[in-house]
PDB file of C-alpha atoms in Angstrom:
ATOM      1  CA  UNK A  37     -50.988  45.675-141.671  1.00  0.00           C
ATOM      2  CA  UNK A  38     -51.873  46.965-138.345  1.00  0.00           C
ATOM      3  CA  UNK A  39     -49.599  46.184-135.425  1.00  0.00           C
ATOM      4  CA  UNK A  40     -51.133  45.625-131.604  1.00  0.00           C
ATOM      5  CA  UNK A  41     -48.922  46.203-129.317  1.00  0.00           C
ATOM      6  CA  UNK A  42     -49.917  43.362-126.926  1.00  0.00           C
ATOM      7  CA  UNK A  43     -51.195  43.307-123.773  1.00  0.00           C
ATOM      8  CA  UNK A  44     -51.766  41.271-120.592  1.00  0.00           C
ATOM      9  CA  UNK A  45     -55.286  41.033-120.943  1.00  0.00           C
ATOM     10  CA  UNK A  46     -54.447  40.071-124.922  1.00  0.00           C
ATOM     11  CA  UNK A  47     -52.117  37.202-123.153  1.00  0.00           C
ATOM     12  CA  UNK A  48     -54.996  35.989-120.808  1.00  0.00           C
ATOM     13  CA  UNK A  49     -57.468  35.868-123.803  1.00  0.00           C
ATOM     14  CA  UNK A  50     -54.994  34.040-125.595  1.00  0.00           C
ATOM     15  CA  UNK A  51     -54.350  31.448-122.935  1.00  0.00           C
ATOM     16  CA  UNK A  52     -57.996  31.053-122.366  1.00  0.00           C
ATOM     17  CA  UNK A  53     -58.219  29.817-125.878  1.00  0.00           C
ATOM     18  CA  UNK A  54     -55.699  27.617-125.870  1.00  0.00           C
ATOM     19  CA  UNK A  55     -56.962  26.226-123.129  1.00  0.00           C
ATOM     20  CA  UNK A  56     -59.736  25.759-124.783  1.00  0.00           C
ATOM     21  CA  UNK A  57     -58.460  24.443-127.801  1.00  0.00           C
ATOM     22  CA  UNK A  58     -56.955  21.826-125.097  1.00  0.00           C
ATOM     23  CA  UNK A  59     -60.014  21.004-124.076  1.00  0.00           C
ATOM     24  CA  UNK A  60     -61.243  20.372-127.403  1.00  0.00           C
ATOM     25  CA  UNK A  61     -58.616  17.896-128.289  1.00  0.00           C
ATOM     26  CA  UNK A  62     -58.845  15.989-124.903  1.00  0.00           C
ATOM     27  CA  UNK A  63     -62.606  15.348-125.342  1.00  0.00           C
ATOM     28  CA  UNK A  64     -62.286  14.527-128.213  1.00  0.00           C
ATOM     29  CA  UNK A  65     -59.524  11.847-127.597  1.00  0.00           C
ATOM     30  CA  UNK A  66     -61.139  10.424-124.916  1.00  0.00           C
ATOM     31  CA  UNK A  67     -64.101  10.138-126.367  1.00  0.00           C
ATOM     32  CA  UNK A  68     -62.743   8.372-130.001  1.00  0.00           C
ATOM     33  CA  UNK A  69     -60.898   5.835-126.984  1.00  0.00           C
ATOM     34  CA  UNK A  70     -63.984   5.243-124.739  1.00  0.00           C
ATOM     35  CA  UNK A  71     -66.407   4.772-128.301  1.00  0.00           C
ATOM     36  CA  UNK A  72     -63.762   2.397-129.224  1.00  0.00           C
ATOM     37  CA  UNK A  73     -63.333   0.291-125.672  1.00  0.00           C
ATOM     38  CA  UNK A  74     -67.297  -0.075-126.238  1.00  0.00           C
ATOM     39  CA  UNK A  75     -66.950  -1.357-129.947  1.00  0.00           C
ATOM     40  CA  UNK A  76     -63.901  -3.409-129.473  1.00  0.00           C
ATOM     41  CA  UNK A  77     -63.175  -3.655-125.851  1.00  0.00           C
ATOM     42  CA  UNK A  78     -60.107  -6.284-126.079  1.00  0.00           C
ATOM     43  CA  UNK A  79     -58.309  -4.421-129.055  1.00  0.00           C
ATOM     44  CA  UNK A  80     -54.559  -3.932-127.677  1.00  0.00           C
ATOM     45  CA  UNK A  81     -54.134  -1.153-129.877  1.00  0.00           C
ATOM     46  CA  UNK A  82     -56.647   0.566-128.017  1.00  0.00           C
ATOM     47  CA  UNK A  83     -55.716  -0.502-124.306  1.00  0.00           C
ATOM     48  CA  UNK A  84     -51.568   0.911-124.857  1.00  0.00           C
ATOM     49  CA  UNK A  85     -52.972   3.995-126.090  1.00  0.00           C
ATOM     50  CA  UNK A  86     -55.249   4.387-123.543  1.00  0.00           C
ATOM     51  CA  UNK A  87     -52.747   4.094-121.423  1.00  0.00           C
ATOM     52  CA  UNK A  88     -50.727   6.489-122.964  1.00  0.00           C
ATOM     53  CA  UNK A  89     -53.775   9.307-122.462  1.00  0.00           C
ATOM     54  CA  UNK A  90     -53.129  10.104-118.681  1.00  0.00           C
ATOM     55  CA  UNK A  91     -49.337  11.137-119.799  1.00  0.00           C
ATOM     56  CA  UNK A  92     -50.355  13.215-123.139  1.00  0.00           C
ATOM     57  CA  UNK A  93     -52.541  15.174-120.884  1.00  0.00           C
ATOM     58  CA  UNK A  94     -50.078  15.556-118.298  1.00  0.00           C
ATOM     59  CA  UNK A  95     -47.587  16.903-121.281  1.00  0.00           C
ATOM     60  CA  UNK A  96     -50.541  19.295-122.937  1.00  0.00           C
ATOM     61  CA  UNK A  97     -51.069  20.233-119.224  1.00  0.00           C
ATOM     62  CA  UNK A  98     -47.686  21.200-118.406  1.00  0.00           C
ATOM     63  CA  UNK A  99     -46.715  23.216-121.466  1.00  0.00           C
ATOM     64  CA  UNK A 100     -49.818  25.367-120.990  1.00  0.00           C
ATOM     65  CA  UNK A 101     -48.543  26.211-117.411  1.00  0.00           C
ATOM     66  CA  UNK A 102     -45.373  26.759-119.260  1.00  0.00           C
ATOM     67  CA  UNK A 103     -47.026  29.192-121.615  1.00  0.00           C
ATOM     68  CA  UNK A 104     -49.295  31.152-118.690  1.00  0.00           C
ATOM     69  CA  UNK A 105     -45.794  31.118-116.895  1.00  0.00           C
ATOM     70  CA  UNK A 106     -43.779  32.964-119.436  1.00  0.00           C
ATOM     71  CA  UNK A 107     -46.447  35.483-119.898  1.00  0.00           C
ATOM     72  CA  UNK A 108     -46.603  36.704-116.612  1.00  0.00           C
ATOM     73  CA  UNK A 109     -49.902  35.297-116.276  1.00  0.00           C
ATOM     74  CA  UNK A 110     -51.196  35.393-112.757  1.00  0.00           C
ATOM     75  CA  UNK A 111     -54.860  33.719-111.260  1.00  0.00           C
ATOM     76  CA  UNK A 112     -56.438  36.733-109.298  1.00  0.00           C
ATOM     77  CA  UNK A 113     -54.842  39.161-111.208  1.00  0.00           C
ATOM     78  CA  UNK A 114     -56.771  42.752-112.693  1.00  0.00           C
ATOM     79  CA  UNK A 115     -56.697  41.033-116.043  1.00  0.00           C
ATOM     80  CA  UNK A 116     -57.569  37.523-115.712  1.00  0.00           C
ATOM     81  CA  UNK A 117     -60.876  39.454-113.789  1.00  0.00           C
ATOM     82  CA  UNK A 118     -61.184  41.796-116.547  1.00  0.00           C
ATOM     83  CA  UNK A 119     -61.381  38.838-118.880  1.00  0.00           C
ATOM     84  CA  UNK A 120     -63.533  36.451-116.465  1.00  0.00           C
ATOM     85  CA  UNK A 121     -66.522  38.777-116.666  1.00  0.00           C
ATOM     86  CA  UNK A 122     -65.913  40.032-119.915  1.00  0.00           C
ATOM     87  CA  UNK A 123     -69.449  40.637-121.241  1.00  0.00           C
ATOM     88  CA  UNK A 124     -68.664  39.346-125.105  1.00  0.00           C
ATOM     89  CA  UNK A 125     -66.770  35.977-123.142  1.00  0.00           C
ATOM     90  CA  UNK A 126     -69.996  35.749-121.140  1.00  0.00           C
ATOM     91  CA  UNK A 127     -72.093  35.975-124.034  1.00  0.00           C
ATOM     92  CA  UNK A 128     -70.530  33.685-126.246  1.00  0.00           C
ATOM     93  CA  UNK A 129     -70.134  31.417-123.835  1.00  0.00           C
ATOM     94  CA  UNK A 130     -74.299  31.178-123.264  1.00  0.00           C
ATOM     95  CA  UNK A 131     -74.399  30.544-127.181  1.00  0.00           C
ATOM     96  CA  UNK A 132     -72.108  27.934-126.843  1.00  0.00           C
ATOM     97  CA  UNK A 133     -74.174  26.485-124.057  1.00  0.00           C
ATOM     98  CA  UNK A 134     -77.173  26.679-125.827  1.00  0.00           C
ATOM     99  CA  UNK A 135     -75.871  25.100-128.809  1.00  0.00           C
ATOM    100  CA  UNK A 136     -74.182  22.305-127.058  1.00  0.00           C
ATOM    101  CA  UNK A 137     -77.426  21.546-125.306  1.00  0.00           C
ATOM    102  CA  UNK A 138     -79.344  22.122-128.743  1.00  0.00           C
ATOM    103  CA  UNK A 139     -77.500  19.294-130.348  1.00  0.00           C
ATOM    104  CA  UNK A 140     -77.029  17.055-127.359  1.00  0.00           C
ATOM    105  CA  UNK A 141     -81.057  16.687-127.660  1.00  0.00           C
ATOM    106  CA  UNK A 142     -81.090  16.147-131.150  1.00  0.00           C
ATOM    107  CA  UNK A 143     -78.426  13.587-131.786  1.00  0.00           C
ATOM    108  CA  UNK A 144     -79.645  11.116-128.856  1.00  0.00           C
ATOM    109  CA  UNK A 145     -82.412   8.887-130.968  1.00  0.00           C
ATOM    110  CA  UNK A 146     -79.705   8.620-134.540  1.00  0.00           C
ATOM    111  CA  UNK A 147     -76.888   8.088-131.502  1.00  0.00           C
ATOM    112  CA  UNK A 148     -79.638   5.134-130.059  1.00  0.00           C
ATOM    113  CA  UNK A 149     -79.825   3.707-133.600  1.00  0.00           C
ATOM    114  CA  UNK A 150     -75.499   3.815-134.136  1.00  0.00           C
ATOM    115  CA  UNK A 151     -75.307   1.431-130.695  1.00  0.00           C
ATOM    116  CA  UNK A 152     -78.142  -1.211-131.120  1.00  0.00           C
ATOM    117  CA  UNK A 153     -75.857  -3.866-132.568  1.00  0.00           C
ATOM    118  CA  UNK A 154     -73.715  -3.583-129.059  1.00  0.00           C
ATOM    119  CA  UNK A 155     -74.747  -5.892-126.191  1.00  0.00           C
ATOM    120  CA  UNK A 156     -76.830  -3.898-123.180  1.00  0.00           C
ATOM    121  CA  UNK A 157     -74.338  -2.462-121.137  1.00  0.00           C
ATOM    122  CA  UNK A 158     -71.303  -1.559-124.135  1.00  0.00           C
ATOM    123  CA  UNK A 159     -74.093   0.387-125.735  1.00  0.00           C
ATOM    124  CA  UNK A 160     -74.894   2.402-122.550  1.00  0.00           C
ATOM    125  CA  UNK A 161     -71.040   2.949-122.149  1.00  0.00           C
ATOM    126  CA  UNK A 162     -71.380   4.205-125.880  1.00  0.00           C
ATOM    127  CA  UNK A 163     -74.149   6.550-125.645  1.00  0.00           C
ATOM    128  CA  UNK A 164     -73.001   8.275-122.197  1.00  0.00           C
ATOM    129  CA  UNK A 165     -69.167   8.805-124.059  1.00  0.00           C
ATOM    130  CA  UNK A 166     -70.395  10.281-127.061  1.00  0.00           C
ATOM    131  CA  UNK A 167     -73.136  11.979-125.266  1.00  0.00           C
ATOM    132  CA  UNK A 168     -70.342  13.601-123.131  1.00  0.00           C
ATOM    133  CA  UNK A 169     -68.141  14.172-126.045  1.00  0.00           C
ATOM    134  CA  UNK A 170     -70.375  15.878-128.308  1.00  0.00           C
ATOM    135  CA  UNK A 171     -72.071  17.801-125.286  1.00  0.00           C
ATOM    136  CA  UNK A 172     -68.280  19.018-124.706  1.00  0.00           C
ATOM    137  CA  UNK A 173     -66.799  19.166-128.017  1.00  0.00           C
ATOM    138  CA  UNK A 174     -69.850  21.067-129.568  1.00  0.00           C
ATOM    139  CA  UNK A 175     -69.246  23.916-126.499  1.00  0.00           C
ATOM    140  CA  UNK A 176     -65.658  24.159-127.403  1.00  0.00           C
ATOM    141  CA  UNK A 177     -65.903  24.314-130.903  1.00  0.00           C
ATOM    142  CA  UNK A 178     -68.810  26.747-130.802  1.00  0.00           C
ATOM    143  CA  UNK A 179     -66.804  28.796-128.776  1.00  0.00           C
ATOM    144  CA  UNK A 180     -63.511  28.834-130.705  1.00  0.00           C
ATOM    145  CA  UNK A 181     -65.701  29.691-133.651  1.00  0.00           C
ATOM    146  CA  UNK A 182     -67.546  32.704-131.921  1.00  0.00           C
ATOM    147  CA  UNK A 183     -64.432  34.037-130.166  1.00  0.00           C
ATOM    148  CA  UNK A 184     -62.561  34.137-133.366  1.00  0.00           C
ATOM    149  CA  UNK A 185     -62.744  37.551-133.906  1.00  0.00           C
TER     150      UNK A 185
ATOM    151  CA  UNK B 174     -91.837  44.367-127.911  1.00  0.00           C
ATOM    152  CA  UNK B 175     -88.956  45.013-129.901  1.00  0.00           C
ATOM    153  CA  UNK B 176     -86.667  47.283-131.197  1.00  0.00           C
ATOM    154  CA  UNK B 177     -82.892  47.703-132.022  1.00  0.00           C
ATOM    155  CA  UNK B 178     -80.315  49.205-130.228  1.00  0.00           C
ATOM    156  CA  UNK B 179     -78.163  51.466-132.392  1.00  0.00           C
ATOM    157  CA  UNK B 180     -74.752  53.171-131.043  1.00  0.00           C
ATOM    158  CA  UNK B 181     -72.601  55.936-131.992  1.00  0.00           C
ATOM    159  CA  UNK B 182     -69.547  54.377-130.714  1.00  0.00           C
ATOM    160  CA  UNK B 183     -67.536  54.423-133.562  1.00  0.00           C
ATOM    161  CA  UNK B 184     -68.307  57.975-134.171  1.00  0.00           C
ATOM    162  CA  UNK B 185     -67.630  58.864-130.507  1.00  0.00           C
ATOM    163  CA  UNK B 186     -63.929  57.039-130.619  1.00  0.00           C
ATOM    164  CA  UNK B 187     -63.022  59.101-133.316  1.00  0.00           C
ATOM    165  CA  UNK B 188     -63.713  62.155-132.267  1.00  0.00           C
ATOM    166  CA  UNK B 189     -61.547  61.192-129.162  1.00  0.00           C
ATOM    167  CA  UNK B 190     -59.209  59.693-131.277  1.00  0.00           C
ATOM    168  CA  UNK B 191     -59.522  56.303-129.586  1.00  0.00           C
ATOM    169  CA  UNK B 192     -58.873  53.054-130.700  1.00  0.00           C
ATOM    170  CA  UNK B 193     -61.106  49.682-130.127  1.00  0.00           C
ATOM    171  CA  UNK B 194     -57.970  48.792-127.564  1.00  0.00           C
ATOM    172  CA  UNK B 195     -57.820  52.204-125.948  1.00  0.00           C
ATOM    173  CA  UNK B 196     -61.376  52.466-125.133  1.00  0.00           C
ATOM    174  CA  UNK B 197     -61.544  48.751-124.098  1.00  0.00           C
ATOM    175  CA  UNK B 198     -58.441  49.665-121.417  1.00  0.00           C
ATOM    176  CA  UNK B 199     -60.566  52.731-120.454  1.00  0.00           C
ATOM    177  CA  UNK B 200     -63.891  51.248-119.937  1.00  0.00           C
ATOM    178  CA  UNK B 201     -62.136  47.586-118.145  1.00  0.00           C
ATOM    179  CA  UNK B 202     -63.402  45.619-120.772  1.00  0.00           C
ATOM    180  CA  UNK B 203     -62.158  43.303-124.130  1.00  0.00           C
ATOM    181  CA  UNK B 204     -61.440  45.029-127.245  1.00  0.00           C
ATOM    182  CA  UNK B 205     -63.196  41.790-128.693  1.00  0.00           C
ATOM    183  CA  UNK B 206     -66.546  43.487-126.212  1.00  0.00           C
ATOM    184  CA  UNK B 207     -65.888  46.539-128.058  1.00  0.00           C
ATOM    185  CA  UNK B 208     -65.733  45.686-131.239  1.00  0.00           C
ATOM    186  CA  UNK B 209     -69.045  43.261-130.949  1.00  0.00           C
ATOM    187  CA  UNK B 210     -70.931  46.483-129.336  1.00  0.00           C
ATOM    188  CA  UNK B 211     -70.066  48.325-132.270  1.00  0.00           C
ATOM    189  CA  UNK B 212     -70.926  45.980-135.036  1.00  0.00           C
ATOM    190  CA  UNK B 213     -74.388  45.122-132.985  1.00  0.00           C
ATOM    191  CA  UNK B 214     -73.420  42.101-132.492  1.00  0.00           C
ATOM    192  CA  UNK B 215     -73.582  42.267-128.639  1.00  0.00           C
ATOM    193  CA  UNK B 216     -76.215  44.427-126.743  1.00  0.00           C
ATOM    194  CA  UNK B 217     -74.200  45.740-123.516  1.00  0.00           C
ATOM    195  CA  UNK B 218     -75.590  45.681-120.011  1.00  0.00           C
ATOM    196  CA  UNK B 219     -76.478  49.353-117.883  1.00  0.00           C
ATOM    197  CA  UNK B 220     -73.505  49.169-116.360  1.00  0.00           C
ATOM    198  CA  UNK B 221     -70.996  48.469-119.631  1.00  0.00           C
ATOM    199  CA  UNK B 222     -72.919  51.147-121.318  1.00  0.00           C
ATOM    200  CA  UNK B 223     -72.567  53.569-118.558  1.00  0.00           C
ATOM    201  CA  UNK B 224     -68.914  52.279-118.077  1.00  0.00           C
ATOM    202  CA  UNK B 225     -68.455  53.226-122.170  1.00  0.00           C
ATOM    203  CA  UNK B 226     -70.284  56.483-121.672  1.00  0.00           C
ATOM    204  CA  UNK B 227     -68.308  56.945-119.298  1.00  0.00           C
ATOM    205  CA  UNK B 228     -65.049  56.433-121.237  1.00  0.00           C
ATOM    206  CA  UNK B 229     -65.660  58.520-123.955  1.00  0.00           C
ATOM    207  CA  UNK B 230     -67.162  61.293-121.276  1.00  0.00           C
ATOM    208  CA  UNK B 231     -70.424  61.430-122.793  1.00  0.00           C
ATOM    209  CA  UNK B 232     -73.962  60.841-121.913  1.00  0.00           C
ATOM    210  CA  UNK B 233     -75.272  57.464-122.175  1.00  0.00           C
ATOM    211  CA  UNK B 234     -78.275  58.676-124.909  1.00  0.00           C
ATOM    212  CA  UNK B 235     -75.892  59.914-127.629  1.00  0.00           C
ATOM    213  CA  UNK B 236     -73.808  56.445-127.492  1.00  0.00           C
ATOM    214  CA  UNK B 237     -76.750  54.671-127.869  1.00  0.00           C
ATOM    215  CA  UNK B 238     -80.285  55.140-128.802  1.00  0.00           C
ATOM    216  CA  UNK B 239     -83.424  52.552-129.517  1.00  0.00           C
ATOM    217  CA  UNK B 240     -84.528  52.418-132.814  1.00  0.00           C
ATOM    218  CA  UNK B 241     -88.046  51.394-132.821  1.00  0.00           C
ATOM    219  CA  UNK B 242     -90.378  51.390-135.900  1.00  0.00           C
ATOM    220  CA  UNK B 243     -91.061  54.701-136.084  1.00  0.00           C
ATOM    221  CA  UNK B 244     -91.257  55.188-131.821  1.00  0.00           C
ATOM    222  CA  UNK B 245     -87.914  57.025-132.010  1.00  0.00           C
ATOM    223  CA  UNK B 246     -89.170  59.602-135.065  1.00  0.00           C
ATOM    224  CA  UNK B 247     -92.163  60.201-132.950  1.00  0.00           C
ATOM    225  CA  UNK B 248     -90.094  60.596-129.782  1.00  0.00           C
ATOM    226  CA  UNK B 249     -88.013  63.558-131.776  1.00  0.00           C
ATOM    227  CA  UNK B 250     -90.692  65.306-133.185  1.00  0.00           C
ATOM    228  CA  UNK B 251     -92.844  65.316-130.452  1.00  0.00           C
ATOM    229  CA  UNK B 252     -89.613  66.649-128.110  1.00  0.00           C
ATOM    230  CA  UNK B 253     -89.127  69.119-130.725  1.00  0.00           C
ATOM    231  CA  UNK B 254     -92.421  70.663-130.563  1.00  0.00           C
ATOM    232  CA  UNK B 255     -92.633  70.813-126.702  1.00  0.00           C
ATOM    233  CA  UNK B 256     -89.479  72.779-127.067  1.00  0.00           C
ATOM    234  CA  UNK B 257     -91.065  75.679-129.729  1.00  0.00           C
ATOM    235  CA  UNK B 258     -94.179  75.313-128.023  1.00  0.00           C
ATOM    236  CA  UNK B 259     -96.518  74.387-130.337  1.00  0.00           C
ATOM    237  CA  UNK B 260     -99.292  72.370-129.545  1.00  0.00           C
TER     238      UNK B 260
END
């Protein structure tokens, strides 16, 4: 097994996907809670959880300041530049872009059809949360998969 | 139009006895950029090419050339006989 000795720049790519990661998990959270609120909008399951979300994200938050803390990590810094215009990160990220906006046009009419037995204005709620959610959770998951290496 | 770009970067680290991380600190990029370059699965810009030219201290044409069907052959051949002279 080879051993990398690791570096800043390793750290900051590291962070950046665990921020993204993050991301991931947050849309997709949000977006199970605000599908939900449209389906069943006086379940009380679903109200104490939601208001549980703003201090899970405040935790997830907080521990990945922790983590860019005890690396050293620093905004401005030669490698968090050298990794901001990284020319494989800006690639990838395009891809995901294009992918996210690939699928975001194809799901909308079988995403029409899931919402039509919801009354006018739940079923607009519907569509623009899981429009936003896949639009979001497509782009980070594309990109997790294509940064992988 | 069309054509594929093919690089001797892998070649070239060696023979400077690079790795993907060493060349990726010299050139001020991601080894993950480095290592996409050299599998073709990333096309660099003028300036990352130059940069990675620059790197490994050799001229941008021998990292990387443009493989086009047949073009490049022609290119040779044709450079080859302007050198000897023959018509």
């Amino acid at each position: 097994m080879v051993d990398f000795a690791e570096t800043p720049l390793d750290r900051y790519l590291r962070f950046a996907r665990r921020s993204m990661f993050l991301l991931l998990i947050v849309a997709l959270t949000l977006g199970s809670l605000g599908i939900g609120f449209a389906f069943r909008p006086d379940d009380p399951m679903l109200l104490s959880a939601s208001r549980m979300i703003p201090i899970v994200i405040a935790i997830l938050g907080a521990g990945l300041a922790g983590f860019a803390r005890r690396s050293g990590l620093r905004v401005g810094s030669s490698e968090s530049e050298t990794a901001l215009r990284d020319e494989w990160r800006q690639t990838i990220l395009a891809r995901a872009f294009r992918v996210a906006f690939l699928i975001l046009v194809i799901v909308q009419v079988p995403l029409a059809f899931c919402f039509t037995s919801l009354p006018v204005l739940r079923a607009l709620l519907a569509m623009a949360v899981s429009t936003i959610t896949i639009a979001v959770v497509t782009f980070a998951g594309t990109y997790l998969v294509l940064d992988r290496n | 139009m069309g054509g594929e770009l093919k690089n001797t970067l892998k070649v070239q680290r060696a023979v400077k006895d690079l790795t993907q991380a060493d060349l990726a600190e010299r050139a001020r990029v991601t080894r993950k950029s480095v290592n996409a370059i050299e599998t073709g699965r990333m096309v660099p810009s003028i300036v990352l090419a130059l940069r990675l030219a620059g790197a490994l201290e050799v001229p941008v044409e021998t990292l990387f050339r443009l493989e086009e069907d047949g073009l490049g052959e022609k290119a040779t051949v044709e450079e080859s006989r302007d050198s000897t002279g023959q018509s």
